[in-house]
Amino acid sequence: MAAPMLRGCCLARRGALACIDGGSRHGRGAAIGCRSSGKRGRSSVAQQPLITAQKSGKGEHAWAAVVGLEIHAQISSNSKLFSGSQVQFAAPPNSLVSFFDASLPGTLPVLNRRCVEAAVMTGLALKCHINKKSLFDRKHYFYADLPAGYQITQQRLPIAVNGSLEYSVCVGKKRSQVITRTARIKQIQLEQDSGKSLHDELRSQTLIDLNRAEGQLRVDANISVHHPGEPLGVRTEVKNLNSARFLARAIDSEIERQINELENGREILNETRSFDCKLGCTIPMRDKEGKQDYRFMPEPNLPPLLLYDTASLPPGADPQQVINIDRIREQLPELPSETREQLVQQYGMLPEHSFTILNEVGLLEFFQNVIKETRAEPKKVTSWILNNFLGFLKQQNLAVNESPVTPSALAELLNLLDRKAISSSAAKQVFEELWRSKGKTPSQIVSEKQLELMQDGEALNQVCLAVMEEHPQVVLAMKRGNPRAINKLIGLVRKATLSRADPTVIKEILEKKLSS
Amino acid sequence: MLGRTLREVSAALKQGQITPTELCQKCLSLIKKTKFLNAYITVSEEVALKQAEESEKRYKKGHSLGDLDGIPIAVKDNFSTSGIETTCASNMLKGYVPPYNATVVQKLLDQGAVLMGKTNLDEFAMGALGSDTGGSTRNPAAHCGVVGFKPSYGLVSRHGLIPLVNSMDVPGILTRCVDDAAIVLGMLAGHDPKDSTTVQDPVKPFTLPSLTDVSKLCIGIPKEYLTPELSSEVQSLWSKAANLFESEGAKVIEVSLPHTSYSIVCYHVLCTSEVASNMARFDGLEYGHRCDIDVSTEAMYAATRREGFNDVVRGRILSGNFFLLKENYENYFIKAQKVRRLIANDFVNVFNSGVDVLLTPTTLREAVPYQEFIKEDNRTRSAQDDIFTQAVNMAGLPAVSVPVALSNQGLPVGLQFIGRAFHDQQLLTVAKWFEKQVQFPVTQLQELMDDCSSVFEIEKLASVSLKQ
């Protein structure tokens, strides 16, 4: 039928906590994750929470929130999961509908190989166990955008189970501390997508488009709260969240709402809710049924899906008809966690920095290109990229590929800095200039602005001596241990050299003179 | 000509004794004369004549497509036929004209067959007539004195066959003789990429050998099939048949299929469950009947489905949904699946013990008169009629009903042969041998027509369709 979907169930189990900072509801104050206890699947009794809820209200003890995410991700493929019709973004309504998609009687589903491969790839990337045998089921409900009256999915035995995903979270008062957390992936299943419905309030009509190539990522969140040590609370489902920002806000507000309800002696209903972004809170969905029995039944028209690995591949098997998990594993691109690990190992980068570099589109490539062309220390490069470069990008609201500063330019600048041709403050000046004037190289800017460092050590020595002689009181203060004194001297020397001396070197010379 | 076998007619066409158009017109004429039987829902006269014309052109050039070129065929109205109304004898699909042909229909048309029309059935094939889900090719064949063959599940594509029970449905073949059935099977069998339940192994076309020596054959007689409801006539014929094999040197032994008595209930649970699921698509939105109510989608669904389905269909949908409820699934559906496995294993065990083919009755007795037929409700009737044929569908085995003799009332009686999975050829070979021994009289259509002429005045006779 529809555009093929992968559905992932991501579970945060016991011990997971939400931090609700009363002061910053709209900020990313909440950290929701899973305790990685090292044992998959079974978590021990709730351990000491990492983050305590700061808002406990009338309750005596802390609340713990449990969040499970149901993620619908559309597979990138040429044709749909069970029918041969094309998948294409923004095609005219109902122009990509095969007989099967329209549920014409007598039509049968045929499994799309590419979709299965995509599912296996996703499972491997998320460290799941790939089930060599998985089954398809029918999930029944009546809705206008579901022509067959059921959806083909994998309820009983999905294609992949028991995976995990590591991610980083900024915590602490200033969000300066970064910790890594793990979310468990309960399962990944292949399923059909339903059609799209558009409600025409004016004519009291609903229009159905059975193309289904829209909405590439959708998330439903299941949320409940409880006191640690007690059984899990009643959960609600918040449906159809399309952006990470709304997801976060919806979860936060729902947790808050539930805590509020419970602390005021009310109960949580097991219901489906939606997020009203204008109100900033969740509201019950009126047209969705409460408890729905989907009457799951095996899909009789699709035999069990059998996957093989190199060891179990039957001899003489037609490569068109079989899928080899090992071959797919070989074709996996380097996963982010591997890349991050490599950055840490090879460049001595802090783990949180590796996250930042990977999370900005194009930044990794930029970083790697700079590394290639510069002799500067990798740590230096990292620092410049994350602080200076990224800072400017954000300020000017640019993507990496829109940057006027090229990797070569930055590399050149860092080279100048590295061989002490310029001071670090000069470098910052040059960098600023690079953003403004396109086409000029760092070297050009340095010579234009006369920012070269004095290379003549003896000349600098002389200047220092001269300054010291001219300001005996300051020297005296310095001798007495006044920390500001030396800075003043450094400033004076710099002025005398027209900022062409490296403050660190100046400091060294002054200190030497002092001690002699 | 109309009473001849496929081979004979094909030969006559090739030799120019009769043209496809003449043949087609004879058929159409007979269809018109027997209209009171209500056997056809749609007669595709224009299409048929056009196809006959094209066939004729091919014959003139000497480029006939094969044994089926120019041969009139009829297709049950639950097979999707492009451009020709397909209703499943249900109000729900009244006026529904599919845009595609079922694979088996396409294969027949590719061979040059001439499609006379769509034949009648119980609404959505939920009764005695139907493509073979529980016996509905074999039962009518037995009652009408023709050959009714159900291939192994997975041998013939179900793409385009509007499903009743996906895990049991098989396109069935009705012909005058076993040889004809084999010819048609040869054209229809094989993997269809559009049907994932068809087997991948290539199917080679074959001609049925004419068996002369049955001494190496082992025939099994399932003792559980000897039930008190079995009419004495049929029982006697069954016995005679067994003796025939024995006298000709075959080994005939009694075997046991111990779970036979559970098959009706098991079938009922699985069938209604799948039906409930398969009928979910009939909501009036995309095609077929839609009611006039447009207050809300839910109201439209409810009214459409109430108007579109008859009592039998609605009853089965409700039962099926009951069995699929979360709280019932384990106790009914899963249990039935397990029992199904046991029933299938019964057959496997018997075939593994050296039996080649099983011999059983097809029906309890000959066809009953209409008045008697409508006395019992559908469920009881189905239960009774399908008793010998249904377990075969649950096990996915091939089976064929061969006409044996006329009853005392002058009505046909058939017997059933059941074979090992995918041993369809062997099964038909045995059936062919038996058919030759039995020499069931070929239906003399002209006599029948003369007998029927007095009935013409009574237009509303034996309406086989059970529409409201």
PDB file of C-alpha atoms in Angstrom, chain A residues 56-271:
ATOM      1  CA  SER A  56       7.699  18.570  43.670  1.00  0.00           C
ATOM      2  CA  GLY A  57       4.816  20.758  44.620  1.00  0.00           C
ATOM      3  CA  LYS A  58       2.626  19.398  47.328  1.00  0.00           C
ATOM      4  CA  GLY A  59       3.934  15.889  47.028  1.00  0.00           C
ATOM      5  CA  GLU A  60       6.311  14.615  49.588  1.00  0.00           C
ATOM      6  CA  HIS A  61       8.548  12.663  47.330  1.00  0.00           C
ATOM      7  CA  ALA A  62       9.874  13.042  43.864  1.00  0.00           C
ATOM      8  CA  TRP A  63       8.084  12.076  40.721  1.00  0.00           C
ATOM      9  CA  ALA A  64       9.550   9.967  37.981  1.00  0.00           C
ATOM     10  CA  ALA A  65       8.283  10.163  34.429  1.00  0.00           C
ATOM     11  CA  VAL A  66       8.380   7.318  31.963  1.00  0.00           C
ATOM     12  CA  VAL A  67       8.280   8.143  28.290  1.00  0.00           C
ATOM     13  CA  GLY A  68       7.948   5.761  25.408  1.00  0.00           C
ATOM     14  CA  LEU A  69       8.215   7.006  21.876  1.00  0.00           C
ATOM     15  CA  GLU A  70       6.567   5.473  18.864  1.00  0.00           C
ATOM     16  CA  ILE A  71       8.418   6.820  15.863  1.00  0.00           C
ATOM     17  CA  HIS A  72       7.070   6.529  12.327  1.00  0.00           C
ATOM     18  CA  ALA A  73       9.852   7.034   9.820  1.00  0.00           C
ATOM     19  CA  GLN A  74       9.284   6.809   6.121  1.00  0.00           C
ATOM     20  CA  ILE A  75      11.681   4.606   4.204  1.00  0.00           C
ATOM     21  CA  SER A  76      13.400   6.217   1.279  1.00  0.00           C
ATOM     22  CA  SER A  77      12.491   3.969  -1.639  1.00  0.00           C
ATOM     23  CA  ASN A  78      11.201   4.248  -5.177  1.00  0.00           C
ATOM     24  CA  SER A  79       8.038   2.302  -4.611  1.00  0.00           C
ATOM     25  CA  LYS A  80       5.757   1.508  -1.740  1.00  0.00           C
ATOM     26  CA  LEU A  81       6.056  -1.266   0.788  1.00  0.00           C
ATOM     27  CA  PHE A  82       3.495  -3.642  -0.649  1.00  0.00           C
ATOM     28  CA  SER A  83       2.560  -2.300  -4.055  1.00  0.00           C
ATOM     29  CA  GLY A  84       4.518  -1.308  -7.086  1.00  0.00           C
ATOM     30  CA  SER A  85       3.284   2.251  -7.195  1.00  0.00           C
ATOM     31  CA  GLN A  86       5.771   5.080  -6.951  1.00  0.00           C
ATOM     32  CA  VAL A  87       6.655   7.184  -3.980  1.00  0.00           C
ATOM     33  CA  GLN A  88       7.057  10.839  -4.784  1.00  0.00           C
ATOM     34  CA  PHE A  89       6.923  13.971  -2.741  1.00  0.00           C
ATOM     35  CA  ALA A  90       4.140  16.452  -3.487  1.00  0.00           C
ATOM     36  CA  ALA A  91       2.535  14.557  -6.351  1.00  0.00           C
ATOM     37  CA  PRO A  92      -1.062  15.488  -7.244  1.00  0.00           C
ATOM     38  CA  PRO A  93      -3.590  13.794  -4.932  1.00  0.00           C
ATOM     39  CA  ASN A  94      -4.395  10.168  -5.746  1.00  0.00           C
ATOM     40  CA  SER A  95      -2.028  10.102  -8.710  1.00  0.00           C
ATOM     41  CA  LEU A  96       0.245   7.415  -7.256  1.00  0.00           C
ATOM     42  CA  VAL A  97      -2.352   4.861  -6.271  1.00  0.00           C
ATOM     43  CA  SER A  98      -2.160   1.265  -7.454  1.00  0.00           C
ATOM     44  CA  PHE A  99      -5.087  -1.181  -7.360  1.00  0.00           C
ATOM     45  CA  PHE A 100      -3.713  -2.584  -4.162  1.00  0.00           C
ATOM     46  CA  ASP A 101      -3.428   0.877  -2.575  1.00  0.00           C
ATOM     47  CA  ALA A 102      -7.082   1.493  -3.351  1.00  0.00           C
ATOM     48  CA  SER A 103      -7.867  -1.887  -1.767  1.00  0.00           C
ATOM     49  CA  LEU A 104      -9.608  -3.173  -4.892  1.00  0.00           C
ATOM     50  CA  PRO A 105     -10.962  -6.623  -4.116  1.00  0.00           C
ATOM     51  CA  GLY A 106      -8.692  -9.459  -5.173  1.00  0.00           C
ATOM     52  CA  THR A 107      -5.424  -7.505  -4.926  1.00  0.00           C
ATOM     53  CA  LEU A 108      -2.587  -8.895  -2.834  1.00  0.00           C
ATOM     54  CA  PRO A 109       0.437  -7.353  -1.089  1.00  0.00           C
ATOM     55  CA  VAL A 110       3.903  -7.997  -2.503  1.00  0.00           C
ATOM     56  CA  LEU A 111       6.852  -7.168  -0.251  1.00  0.00           C
ATOM     57  CA  ASN A 112       9.348  -4.551  -1.423  1.00  0.00           C
ATOM     58  CA  ARG A 113      12.903  -5.763  -1.121  1.00  0.00           C
ATOM     59  CA  ARG A 114      14.483  -2.372  -0.721  1.00  0.00           C
ATOM     60  CA  CYS A 115      12.228  -1.662   2.240  1.00  0.00           C
ATOM     61  CA  VAL A 116      13.293  -4.840   3.963  1.00  0.00           C
ATOM     62  CA  GLU A 117      16.941  -3.952   3.406  1.00  0.00           C
ATOM     63  CA  ALA A 118      16.311  -0.489   4.816  1.00  0.00           C
ATOM     64  CA  ALA A 119      14.713  -2.012   7.882  1.00  0.00           C
ATOM     65  CA  VAL A 120      17.644  -4.359   8.417  1.00  0.00           C
ATOM     66  CA  MET A 121      20.076  -1.468   7.999  1.00  0.00           C
ATOM     67  CA  THR A 122      18.196   0.585  10.529  1.00  0.00           C
ATOM     68  CA  GLY A 123      18.122  -2.335  12.920  1.00  0.00           C
ATOM     69  CA  LEU A 124      21.863  -2.861  12.590  1.00  0.00           C
ATOM     70  CA  ALA A 125      22.589   0.842  13.005  1.00  0.00           C
ATOM     71  CA  LEU A 126      20.551   0.831  16.200  1.00  0.00           C
ATOM     72  CA  LYS A 127      22.356  -2.234  17.526  1.00  0.00           C
ATOM     73  CA  CYS A 128      19.237  -4.404  17.347  1.00  0.00           C
ATOM     74  CA  HIS A 129      18.978  -8.126  17.106  1.00  0.00           C
ATOM     75  CA  ILE A 130      17.691  -8.879  13.626  1.00  0.00           C
ATOM     76  CA  ASN A 131      15.024 -11.554  13.656  1.00  0.00           C
ATOM     77  CA  LYS A 132      15.790 -14.046  10.921  1.00  0.00           C
ATOM     78  CA  LYS A 133      12.108 -14.829  10.808  1.00  0.00           C
ATOM     79  CA  SER A 134       9.524 -12.106  11.166  1.00  0.00           C
ATOM     80  CA  LEU A 135       5.791 -12.090  10.560  1.00  0.00           C
ATOM     81  CA  PHE A 136       3.174  -9.723   9.192  1.00  0.00           C
ATOM     82  CA  ASP A 137      -0.158  -8.995  10.830  1.00  0.00           C
ATOM     83  CA  ARG A 138      -3.338  -7.135  10.094  1.00  0.00           C
ATOM     84  CA  LYS A 139      -4.390  -4.378  12.460  1.00  0.00           C
ATOM     85  CA  HIS A 140      -8.070  -3.609  11.977  1.00  0.00           C
ATOM     86  CA  TYR A 141      -9.868  -0.324  12.409  1.00  0.00           C
ATOM     87  CA  PHE A 142     -12.257   1.708  10.323  1.00  0.00           C
ATOM     88  CA  TYR A 143     -11.102   5.082   9.105  1.00  0.00           C
ATOM     89  CA  ALA A 144     -11.524   6.892   5.834  1.00  0.00           C
ATOM     90  CA  ASP A 145      -7.805   6.970   5.093  1.00  0.00           C
ATOM     91  CA  LEU A 146      -7.476   3.206   5.528  1.00  0.00           C
ATOM     92  CA  PRO A 147      -9.175   1.690   2.472  1.00  0.00           C
ATOM     93  CA  ALA A 148      -8.744  -1.959   3.377  1.00  0.00           C
ATOM     94  CA  GLY A 149     -10.126  -1.516   6.878  1.00  0.00           C
ATOM     95  CA  TYR A 150      -6.845  -2.826   8.217  1.00  0.00           C
ATOM     96  CA  GLN A 151      -3.190  -1.929   8.175  1.00  0.00           C
ATOM     97  CA  ILE A 152      -0.472  -4.479   7.499  1.00  0.00           C
ATOM     98  CA  THR A 153       2.154  -4.272  10.216  1.00  0.00           C
ATOM     99  CA  GLN A 154       4.432  -6.470  12.309  1.00  0.00           C
ATOM    100  CA  GLN A 155       2.937  -6.878  15.709  1.00  0.00           C
ATOM    101  CA  ARG A 156       3.812 -10.360  16.867  1.00  0.00           C
ATOM    102  CA  LEU A 157       7.304 -10.792  15.539  1.00  0.00           C
ATOM    103  CA  PRO A 158       8.921  -7.693  14.094  1.00  0.00           C
ATOM    104  CA  ILE A 159      12.067  -7.563  12.007  1.00  0.00           C
ATOM    105  CA  ALA A 160      14.365  -6.171  14.714  1.00  0.00           C
ATOM    106  CA  VAL A 161      14.318  -6.027  18.513  1.00  0.00           C
ATOM    107  CA  ASN A 162      16.341  -4.996  21.558  1.00  0.00           C
ATOM    108  CA  GLY A 163      18.489  -2.200  20.277  1.00  0.00           C
ATOM    109  CA  SER A 164      19.865   0.942  21.840  1.00  0.00           C
ATOM    110  CA  LEU A 165      20.821   4.474  20.953  1.00  0.00           C
ATOM    111  CA  GLU A 166      23.336   6.638  22.787  1.00  0.00           C
ATOM    112  CA  TYR A 167      22.798  10.340  22.930  1.00  0.00           C
ATOM    113  CA  SER A 168      24.151  13.300  24.839  1.00  0.00           C
ATOM    114  CA  VAL A 169      22.302  15.661  27.120  1.00  0.00           C
ATOM    115  CA  CYS A 170      23.366  19.021  28.485  1.00  0.00           C
ATOM    116  CA  VAL A 171      22.724  19.167  32.202  1.00  0.00           C
ATOM    117  CA  GLY A 172      23.566  21.254  35.167  1.00  0.00           C
ATOM    118  CA  LYS A 173      22.735  24.787  36.083  1.00  0.00           C
ATOM    119  CA  LYS A 174      24.373  26.331  33.109  1.00  0.00           C
ATOM    120  CA  ARG A 175      23.819  23.283  30.961  1.00  0.00           C
ATOM    121  CA  SER A 176      27.518  23.069  30.768  1.00  0.00           C
ATOM    122  CA  GLN A 177      27.837  19.481  31.778  1.00  0.00           C
ATOM    123  CA  VAL A 178      27.284  16.921  29.111  1.00  0.00           C
ATOM    124  CA  ILE A 179      26.367  13.379  29.926  1.00  0.00           C
ATOM    125  CA  THR A 180      25.700  10.427  27.682  1.00  0.00           C
ATOM    126  CA  ARG A 181      22.523   8.445  28.000  1.00  0.00           C
ATOM    127  CA  THR A 182      21.104   5.400  26.335  1.00  0.00           C
ATOM    128  CA  ALA A 183      17.588   4.875  25.066  1.00  0.00           C
ATOM    129  CA  ARG A 184      16.411   1.336  24.579  1.00  0.00           C
ATOM    130  CA  ILE A 185      14.877   0.405  21.276  1.00  0.00           C
ATOM    131  CA  LYS A 186      12.202  -2.144  21.956  1.00  0.00           C
ATOM    132  CA  GLN A 187      11.522  -3.078  18.370  1.00  0.00           C
ATOM    133  CA  ILE A 188      11.526  -1.992  14.763  1.00  0.00           C
ATOM    134  CA  GLN A 189       8.697  -3.074  12.527  1.00  0.00           C
ATOM    135  CA  LEU A 190       7.772  -2.591   8.910  1.00  0.00           C
ATOM    136  CA  GLU A 191       4.298  -1.282   8.308  1.00  0.00           C
ATOM    137  CA  GLN A 192       2.034   0.358   5.777  1.00  0.00           C
ATOM    138  CA  ASP A 193       1.224   3.996   6.109  1.00  0.00           C
ATOM    139  CA  SER A 194      -2.359   5.155   5.948  1.00  0.00           C
ATOM    140  CA  GLY A 195      -3.548   7.780   3.523  1.00  0.00           C
ATOM    141  CA  LYS A 196      -3.768  11.463   4.199  1.00  0.00           C
ATOM    142  CA  SER A 197      -7.006  13.087   5.214  1.00  0.00           C
ATOM    143  CA  LEU A 198      -7.794  16.737   4.806  1.00  0.00           C
ATOM    144  CA  HIS A 199     -10.750  18.108   6.673  1.00  0.00           C
ATOM    145  CA  ASP A 200     -12.818  20.636   4.823  1.00  0.00           C
ATOM    146  CA  GLU A 201     -14.769  22.259   7.622  1.00  0.00           C
ATOM    147  CA  LEU A 202     -16.622  24.562   5.270  1.00  0.00           C
ATOM    148  CA  ARG A 203     -18.288  21.784   3.346  1.00  0.00           C
ATOM    149  CA  SER A 204     -18.280  19.314   6.223  1.00  0.00           C
ATOM    150  CA  GLN A 205     -16.236  16.964   4.144  1.00  0.00           C
ATOM    151  CA  THR A 206     -13.098  14.976   4.473  1.00  0.00           C
ATOM    152  CA  LEU A 207     -10.882  14.547   1.445  1.00  0.00           C
ATOM    153  CA  ILE A 208      -8.666  11.520   1.190  1.00  0.00           C
ATOM    154  CA  ASP A 209      -5.374  11.328  -0.653  1.00  0.00           C
ATOM    155  CA  LEU A 210      -4.061   7.793  -0.986  1.00  0.00           C
ATOM    156  CA  ASN A 211      -0.600   8.795  -2.276  1.00  0.00           C
ATOM    157  CA  ARG A 212       0.845   8.989   1.251  1.00  0.00           C
ATOM    158  CA  ALA A 213       4.236  10.497   0.561  1.00  0.00           C
ATOM    159  CA  GLU A 214       4.022  13.199   3.173  1.00  0.00           C
ATOM    160  CA  GLY A 215       5.034  13.438   6.777  1.00  0.00           C
ATOM    161  CA  GLN A 216       8.387  11.754   6.695  1.00  0.00           C
ATOM    162  CA  LEU A 217       8.809  11.583  10.432  1.00  0.00           C
ATOM    163  CA  ARG A 218       6.059  11.425  13.006  1.00  0.00           C
ATOM    164  CA  VAL A 219       6.257  10.660  16.671  1.00  0.00           C
ATOM    165  CA  ASP A 220       3.689   9.566  19.206  1.00  0.00           C
ATOM    166  CA  ALA A 221       4.709   9.867  22.830  1.00  0.00           C
ATOM    167  CA  ASN A 222       3.415   7.655  25.629  1.00  0.00           C
ATOM    168  CA  ILE A 223       3.791   9.330  28.983  1.00  0.00           C
ATOM    169  CA  SER A 224       3.129   8.358  32.547  1.00  0.00           C
ATOM    170  CA  VAL A 225       4.372   9.450  35.960  1.00  0.00           C
ATOM    171  CA  HIS A 226       4.872   7.587  39.195  1.00  0.00           C
ATOM    172  CA  HIS A 227       6.780   7.713  42.439  1.00  0.00           C
ATOM    173  CA  PRO A 228      10.030   5.764  42.206  1.00  0.00           C
ATOM    174  CA  GLY A 229       9.589   2.363  43.747  1.00  0.00           C
ATOM    175  CA  GLU A 230       5.871   2.328  43.058  1.00  0.00           C
ATOM    176  CA  PRO A 231       4.169   0.758  40.047  1.00  0.00           C
ATOM    177  CA  LEU A 232       4.019   2.671  36.790  1.00  0.00           C
ATOM    178  CA  GLY A 233       1.201   5.148  36.402  1.00  0.00           C
ATOM    179  CA  VAL A 234      -1.582   5.257  33.828  1.00  0.00           C
ATOM    180  CA  ARG A 235      -0.236   6.458  30.537  1.00  0.00           C
ATOM    181  CA  THR A 236      -1.566   8.815  27.948  1.00  0.00           C
ATOM    182  CA  GLU A 237      -0.631   8.943  24.326  1.00  0.00           C
ATOM    183  CA  VAL A 238       0.189  12.210  22.641  1.00  0.00           C
ATOM    184  CA  LYS A 239      -0.090  11.765  18.920  1.00  0.00           C
ATOM    185  CA  ASN A 240       1.327  13.091  15.715  1.00  0.00           C
ATOM    186  CA  LEU A 241       4.126  15.334  16.800  1.00  0.00           C
ATOM    187  CA  ASN A 242       6.174  16.439  13.840  1.00  0.00           C
ATOM    188  CA  SER A 243       9.080  18.378  15.234  1.00  0.00           C
ATOM    189  CA  ALA A 244      11.600  17.728  17.950  1.00  0.00           C
ATOM    190  CA  ARG A 245      10.739  21.041  19.553  1.00  0.00           C
ATOM    191  CA  PHE A 246       7.027  20.311  19.808  1.00  0.00           C
ATOM    192  CA  LEU A 247       7.787  16.831  21.015  1.00  0.00           C
ATOM    193  CA  ALA A 248       9.856  18.172  23.871  1.00  0.00           C
ATOM    194  CA  ARG A 249       7.295  20.765  24.841  1.00  0.00           C
ATOM    195  CA  ALA A 250       4.428  18.326  24.572  1.00  0.00           C
ATOM    196  CA  ILE A 251       6.157  15.813  26.806  1.00  0.00           C
ATOM    197  CA  ASP A 252       7.111  18.420  29.340  1.00  0.00           C
ATOM    198  CA  SER A 253       3.641  19.880  29.512  1.00  0.00           C
ATOM    199  CA  GLU A 254       2.005  16.482  29.716  1.00  0.00           C
ATOM    200  CA  ILE A 255       4.273  15.405  32.561  1.00  0.00           C
ATOM    201  CA  GLU A 256       3.449  18.601  34.360  1.00  0.00           C
ATOM    202  CA  ARG A 257      -0.258  18.142  33.750  1.00  0.00           C
ATOM    203  CA  GLN A 258      -0.205  14.593  35.063  1.00  0.00           C
ATOM    204  CA  ILE A 259       1.718  15.505  38.172  1.00  0.00           C
ATOM    205  CA  ASN A 260      -0.700  18.335  38.738  1.00  0.00           C
ATOM    206  CA  GLU A 261      -3.731  16.109  38.361  1.00  0.00           C
ATOM    207  CA  LEU A 262      -2.391  13.436  40.657  1.00  0.00           C
ATOM    208  CA  GLU A 263      -1.275  15.857  43.323  1.00  0.00           C
ATOM    209  CA  ASN A 264      -4.752  17.307  43.334  1.00  0.00           C
ATOM    210  CA  GLY A 265      -6.266  13.930  43.944  1.00  0.00           C
ATOM    211  CA  ARG A 266      -7.521  13.352  40.424  1.00  0.00           C
ATOM    212  CA  GLU A 267      -6.871  10.419  38.137  1.00  0.00           C
ATOM    213  CA  ILE A 268      -5.147  10.095  34.821  1.00  0.00           C
ATOM    214  CA  LEU A 269      -7.276   8.666  32.052  1.00  0.00           C
ATOM    215  CA  ASN A 270      -5.758   6.257  29.596  1.00  0.00           C
ATOM    216  CA  GLU A 271      -6.543   8.405  26.597  1.00  0.00           C
TER     217      GLU A 271
END
